[in-house]
Short mmCIF file of C-alpha atoms in Angstrom, two decimals:
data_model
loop_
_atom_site.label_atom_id
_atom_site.label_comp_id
_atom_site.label_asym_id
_atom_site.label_seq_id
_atom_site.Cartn_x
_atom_site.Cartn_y
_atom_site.Cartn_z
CA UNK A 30 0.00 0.00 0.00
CA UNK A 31 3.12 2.23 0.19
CA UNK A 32 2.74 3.64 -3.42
CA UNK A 33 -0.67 3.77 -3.73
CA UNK A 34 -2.16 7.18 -4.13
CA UNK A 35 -5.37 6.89 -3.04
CA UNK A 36 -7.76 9.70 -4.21
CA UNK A 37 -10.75 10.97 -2.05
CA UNK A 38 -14.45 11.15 -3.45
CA UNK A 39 -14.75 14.35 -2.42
CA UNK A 40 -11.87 15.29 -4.42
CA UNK A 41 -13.68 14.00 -7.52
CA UNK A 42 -16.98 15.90 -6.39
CA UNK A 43 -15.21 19.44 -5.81
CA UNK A 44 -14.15 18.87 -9.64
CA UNK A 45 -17.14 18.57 -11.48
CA UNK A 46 -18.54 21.45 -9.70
CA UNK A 47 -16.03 23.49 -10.46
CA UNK A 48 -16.40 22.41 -14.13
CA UNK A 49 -19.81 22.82 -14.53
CA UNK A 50 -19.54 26.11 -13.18
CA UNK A 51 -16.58 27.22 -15.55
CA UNK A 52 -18.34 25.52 -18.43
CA UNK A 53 -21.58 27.68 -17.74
CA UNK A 54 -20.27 31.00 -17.10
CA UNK A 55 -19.66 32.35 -20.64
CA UNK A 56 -23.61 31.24 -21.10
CA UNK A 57 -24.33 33.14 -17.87
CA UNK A 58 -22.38 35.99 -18.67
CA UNK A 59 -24.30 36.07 -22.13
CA UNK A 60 -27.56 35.95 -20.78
CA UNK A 61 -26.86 38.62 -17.99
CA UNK A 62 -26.17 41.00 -20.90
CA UNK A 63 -29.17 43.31 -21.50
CA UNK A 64 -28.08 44.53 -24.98
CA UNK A 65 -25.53 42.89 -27.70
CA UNK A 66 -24.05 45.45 -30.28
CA UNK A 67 -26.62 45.96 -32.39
CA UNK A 68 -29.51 44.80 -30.71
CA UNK A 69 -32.38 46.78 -29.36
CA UNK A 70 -33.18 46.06 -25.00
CA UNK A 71 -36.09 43.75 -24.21
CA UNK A 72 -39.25 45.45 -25.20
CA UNK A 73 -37.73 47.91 -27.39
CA UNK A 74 -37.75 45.99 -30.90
CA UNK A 75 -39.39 47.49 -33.65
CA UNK A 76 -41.66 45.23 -36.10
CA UNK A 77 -40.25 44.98 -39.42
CA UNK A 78 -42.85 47.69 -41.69
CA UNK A 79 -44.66 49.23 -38.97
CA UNK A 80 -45.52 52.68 -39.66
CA UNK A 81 -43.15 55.62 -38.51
CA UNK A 82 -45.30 58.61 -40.26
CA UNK A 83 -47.51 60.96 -37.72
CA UNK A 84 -50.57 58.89 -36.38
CA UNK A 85 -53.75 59.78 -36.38
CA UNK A 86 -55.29 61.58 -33.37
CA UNK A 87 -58.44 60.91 -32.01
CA UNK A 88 -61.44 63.08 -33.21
CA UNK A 89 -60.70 65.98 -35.04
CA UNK A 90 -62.59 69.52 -35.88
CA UNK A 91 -62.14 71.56 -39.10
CA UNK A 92 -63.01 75.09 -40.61
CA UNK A 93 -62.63 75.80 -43.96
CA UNK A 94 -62.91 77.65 -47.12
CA UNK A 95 -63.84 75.91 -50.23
CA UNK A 96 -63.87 77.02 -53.78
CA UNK A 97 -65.51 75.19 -56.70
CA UNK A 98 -64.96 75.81 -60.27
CA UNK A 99 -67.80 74.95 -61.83
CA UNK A 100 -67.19 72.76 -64.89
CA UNK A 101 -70.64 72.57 -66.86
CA UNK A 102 -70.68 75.18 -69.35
CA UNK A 103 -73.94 76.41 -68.46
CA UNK A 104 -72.93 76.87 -65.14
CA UNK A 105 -69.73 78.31 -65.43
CA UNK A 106 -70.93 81.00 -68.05
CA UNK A 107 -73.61 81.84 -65.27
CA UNK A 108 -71.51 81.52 -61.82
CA UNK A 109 -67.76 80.70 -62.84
CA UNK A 110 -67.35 79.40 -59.43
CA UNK A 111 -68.85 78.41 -55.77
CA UNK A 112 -66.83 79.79 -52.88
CA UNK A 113 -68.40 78.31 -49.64
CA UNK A 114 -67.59 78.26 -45.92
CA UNK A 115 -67.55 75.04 -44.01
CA UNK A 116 -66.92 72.55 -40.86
CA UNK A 117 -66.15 69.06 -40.56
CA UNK A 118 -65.64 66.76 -37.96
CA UNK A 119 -63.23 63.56 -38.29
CA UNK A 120 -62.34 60.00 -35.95
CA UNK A 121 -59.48 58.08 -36.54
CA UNK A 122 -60.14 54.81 -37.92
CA UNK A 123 -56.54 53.23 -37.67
CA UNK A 124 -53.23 54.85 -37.50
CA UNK A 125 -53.49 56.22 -41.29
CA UNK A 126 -56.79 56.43 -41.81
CA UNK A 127 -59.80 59.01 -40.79
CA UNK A 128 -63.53 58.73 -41.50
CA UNK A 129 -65.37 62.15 -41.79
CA UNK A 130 -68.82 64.01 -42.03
CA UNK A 131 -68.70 67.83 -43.37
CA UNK A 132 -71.43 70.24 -43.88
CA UNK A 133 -70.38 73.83 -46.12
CA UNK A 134 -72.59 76.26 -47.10
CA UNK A 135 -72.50 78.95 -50.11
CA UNK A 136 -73.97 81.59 -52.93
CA UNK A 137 -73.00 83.17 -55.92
CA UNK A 138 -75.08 85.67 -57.79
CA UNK A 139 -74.93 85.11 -61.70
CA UNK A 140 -75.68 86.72 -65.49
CA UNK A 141 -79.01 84.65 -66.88
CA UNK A 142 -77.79 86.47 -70.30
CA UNK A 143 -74.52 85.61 -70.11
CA UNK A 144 -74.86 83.80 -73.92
CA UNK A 145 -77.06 86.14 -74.88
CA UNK A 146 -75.12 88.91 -77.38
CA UNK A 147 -76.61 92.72 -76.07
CA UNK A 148 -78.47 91.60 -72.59
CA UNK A 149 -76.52 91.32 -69.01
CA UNK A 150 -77.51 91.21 -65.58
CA UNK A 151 -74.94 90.45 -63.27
CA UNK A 152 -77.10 89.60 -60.37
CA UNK A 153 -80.36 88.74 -62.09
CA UNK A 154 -79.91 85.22 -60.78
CA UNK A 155 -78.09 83.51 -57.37
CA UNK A 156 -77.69 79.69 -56.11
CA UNK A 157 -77.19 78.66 -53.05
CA UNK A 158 -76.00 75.10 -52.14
CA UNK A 159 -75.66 73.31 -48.72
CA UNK A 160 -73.43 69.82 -49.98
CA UNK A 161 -73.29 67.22 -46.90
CA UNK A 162 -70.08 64.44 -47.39
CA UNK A 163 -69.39 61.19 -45.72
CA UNK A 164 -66.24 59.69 -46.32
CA UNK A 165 -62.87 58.69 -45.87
CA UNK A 166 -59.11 59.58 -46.50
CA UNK A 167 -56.10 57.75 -46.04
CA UNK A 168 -52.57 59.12 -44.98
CA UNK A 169 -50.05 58.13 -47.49
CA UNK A 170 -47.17 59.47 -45.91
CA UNK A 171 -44.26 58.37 -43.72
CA UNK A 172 -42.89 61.52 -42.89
CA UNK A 173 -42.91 62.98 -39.31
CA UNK A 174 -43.67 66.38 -40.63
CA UNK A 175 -46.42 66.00 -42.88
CA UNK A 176 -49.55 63.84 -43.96
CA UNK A 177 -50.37 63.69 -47.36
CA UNK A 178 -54.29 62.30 -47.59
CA UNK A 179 -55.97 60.61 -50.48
CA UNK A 180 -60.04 60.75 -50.13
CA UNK A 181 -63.05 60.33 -51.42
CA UNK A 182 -66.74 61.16 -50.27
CA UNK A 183 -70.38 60.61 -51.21
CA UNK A 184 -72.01 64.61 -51.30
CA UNK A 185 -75.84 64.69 -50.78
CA UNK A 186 -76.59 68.61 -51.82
CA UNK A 187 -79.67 70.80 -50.99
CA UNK A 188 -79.86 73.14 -54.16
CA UNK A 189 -81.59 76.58 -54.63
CA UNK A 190 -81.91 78.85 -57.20
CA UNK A 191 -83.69 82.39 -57.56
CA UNK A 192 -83.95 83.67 -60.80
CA UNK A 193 -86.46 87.08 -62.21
CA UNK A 194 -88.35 86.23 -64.99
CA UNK A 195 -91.25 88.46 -66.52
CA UNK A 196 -95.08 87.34 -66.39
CA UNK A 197 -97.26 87.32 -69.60
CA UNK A 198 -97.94 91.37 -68.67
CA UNK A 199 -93.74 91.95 -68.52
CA UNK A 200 -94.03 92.53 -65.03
CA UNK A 201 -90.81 90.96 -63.06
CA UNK A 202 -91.12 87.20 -61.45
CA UNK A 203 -88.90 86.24 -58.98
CA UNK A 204 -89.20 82.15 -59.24
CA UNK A 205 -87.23 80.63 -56.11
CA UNK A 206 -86.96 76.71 -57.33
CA UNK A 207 -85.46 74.37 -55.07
CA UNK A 208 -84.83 70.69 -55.04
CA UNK A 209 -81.81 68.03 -53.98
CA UNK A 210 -78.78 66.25 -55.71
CA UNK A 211 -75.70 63.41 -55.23
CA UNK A 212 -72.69 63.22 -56.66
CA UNK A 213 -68.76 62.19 -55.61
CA UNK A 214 -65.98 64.05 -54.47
CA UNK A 215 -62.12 62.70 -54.86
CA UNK A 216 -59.50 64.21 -53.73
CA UNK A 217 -55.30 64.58 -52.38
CA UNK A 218 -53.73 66.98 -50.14
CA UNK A 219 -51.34 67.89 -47.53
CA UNK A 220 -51.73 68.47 -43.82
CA UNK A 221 -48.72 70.38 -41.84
CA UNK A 222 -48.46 70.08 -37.92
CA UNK A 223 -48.59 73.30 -35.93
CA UNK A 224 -45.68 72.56 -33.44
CA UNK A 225 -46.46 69.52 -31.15
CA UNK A 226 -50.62 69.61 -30.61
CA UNK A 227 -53.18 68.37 -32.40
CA UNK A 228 -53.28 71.75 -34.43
CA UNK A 229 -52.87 71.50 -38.39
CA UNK A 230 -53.22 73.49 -41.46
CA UNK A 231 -54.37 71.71 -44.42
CA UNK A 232 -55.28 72.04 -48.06
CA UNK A 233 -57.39 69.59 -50.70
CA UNK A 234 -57.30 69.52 -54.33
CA UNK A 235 -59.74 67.64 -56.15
CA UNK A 236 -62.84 66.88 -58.54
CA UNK A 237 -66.21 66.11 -58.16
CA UNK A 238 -69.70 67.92 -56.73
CA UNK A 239 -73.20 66.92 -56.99
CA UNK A 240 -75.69 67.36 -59.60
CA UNK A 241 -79.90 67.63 -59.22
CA UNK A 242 -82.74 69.28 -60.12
CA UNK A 243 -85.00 72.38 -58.72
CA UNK A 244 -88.44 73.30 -59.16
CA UNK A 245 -91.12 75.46 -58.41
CA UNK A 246 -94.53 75.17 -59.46
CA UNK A 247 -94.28 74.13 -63.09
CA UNK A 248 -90.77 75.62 -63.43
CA UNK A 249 -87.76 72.86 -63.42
CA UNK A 250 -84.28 73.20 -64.58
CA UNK A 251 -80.97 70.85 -63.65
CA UNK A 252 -78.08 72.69 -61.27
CA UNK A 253 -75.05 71.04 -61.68
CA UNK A 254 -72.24 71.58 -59.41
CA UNK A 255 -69.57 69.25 -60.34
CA UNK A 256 -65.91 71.34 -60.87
CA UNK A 257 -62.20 71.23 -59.93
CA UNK A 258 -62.21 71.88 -55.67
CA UNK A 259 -59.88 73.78 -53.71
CA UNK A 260 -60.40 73.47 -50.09
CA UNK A 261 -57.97 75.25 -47.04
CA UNK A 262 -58.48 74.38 -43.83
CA UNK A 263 -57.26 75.10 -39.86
CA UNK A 264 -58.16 71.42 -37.57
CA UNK A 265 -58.13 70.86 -34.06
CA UNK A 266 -58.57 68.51 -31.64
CA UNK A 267 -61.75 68.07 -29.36
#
């Protein structure tokens, strides 16, 4: 037994503890890192596509001025154009996307002669229109400083029109017709942030309008409203 080394189990169990400890602690040290090069912390990852433009806010508020150029010829020789003065009121649908309801309201006087070589009157008829939309637009930008929209609305108009005839003795008439019309309204246009609210500036180009008829008594005619729109705008927040 003189040369025999003999080798305690608890020599043999202090090892592999001591192994299995070295052997784990590049894993440990791993895991206790909270960030890698490159990598976001826990919590802070961004999904691949998601949408980094401005989101929308909750529901909105608008007043505006809108001006219609009237496209039928009819019209336009008569009118030339609609201005009108407006509200609408908007709720986010997602984060790109708003549904809205707007009411405007305007008048123009008009020339019934206006094709008529030798005979003018400037004001000798005036329409009046009161369009209602429902619709939606879509943001289409990415940007943190502006939204660019894309819409389109259903219009349901109430249409008047007063125009001064004569009678069979050529005494003056003044007929005041009035009736309804639909139509569709597309359009595109930016909105710009006012510092860090929910305050905006905005402007809308498009085409569309309603069209209908008017009456009174016997007397009927067709109003049609349809035209290139330009619409600025200051929204809020409510």
């Amino acid at each position: 037994m003189g040369g025999t080394i003999i080798i305690h189990p608890i020599f043999f169990l202090i090892l592999a503890v001591f192994t299995g400890a070295a052997a784990a602690s590049p894993a440990q040290t791993q895991a206790d890192s909270p960030q890698d090069i490159g990598r976001p912390y826990p919590g802070h990852e961004q999904s691949v596509g998601a949408f980094r433009g401005l989101t929308e806010l909750g529901v909105m508020m608008d007043l505006s001025f809108r001006y219609s150029h009237l496209g039928d010829s009819s019209m336009s020789g008569a009118y030339s154009g609609l201005p009108q003065l407006g509200t609408t009121l908007s709720l986010a649908t997602g984060d790109r996307s708003r549904f809205f309801l707007s009411v405007h309201y305007g008048q123009k006087s008009g020339d019934p002669y206006h094709d008529i070589d030798g005979f003018s009157d400037e004001d000798g008829m005036t329409v009046k229109a009161l369009p209602l939309m429902i619709g939606m637009k879509y943001n289409t930008s990415q940007r943190q400083d502006f939204r660019l929209y894309l819409g389109g609305a259903f219009i349901y108009s109430f249409l008047w029109e007063d125009l001064t005839t004569r009678n069979a003795n050529n005494n003056p008439v003044l007929v005041e017709a009035s009736g309804n019309g639909t139509g569709y309204y597309f359009f595109v246009g930016p909105e710009f942030p006012l510092g860090k609210g929910s305050q905006a500036l905005g402007a809308e180009f498009g085409f569309g309008g309603s069209k209908g008829e008017v009456r009174k008594s016997s007397h009927s005619h067709g109003v049609n409203m349809t035209g290139v729109q330009a619409r600025v705008y200051f929204t809020f927040g409510l």
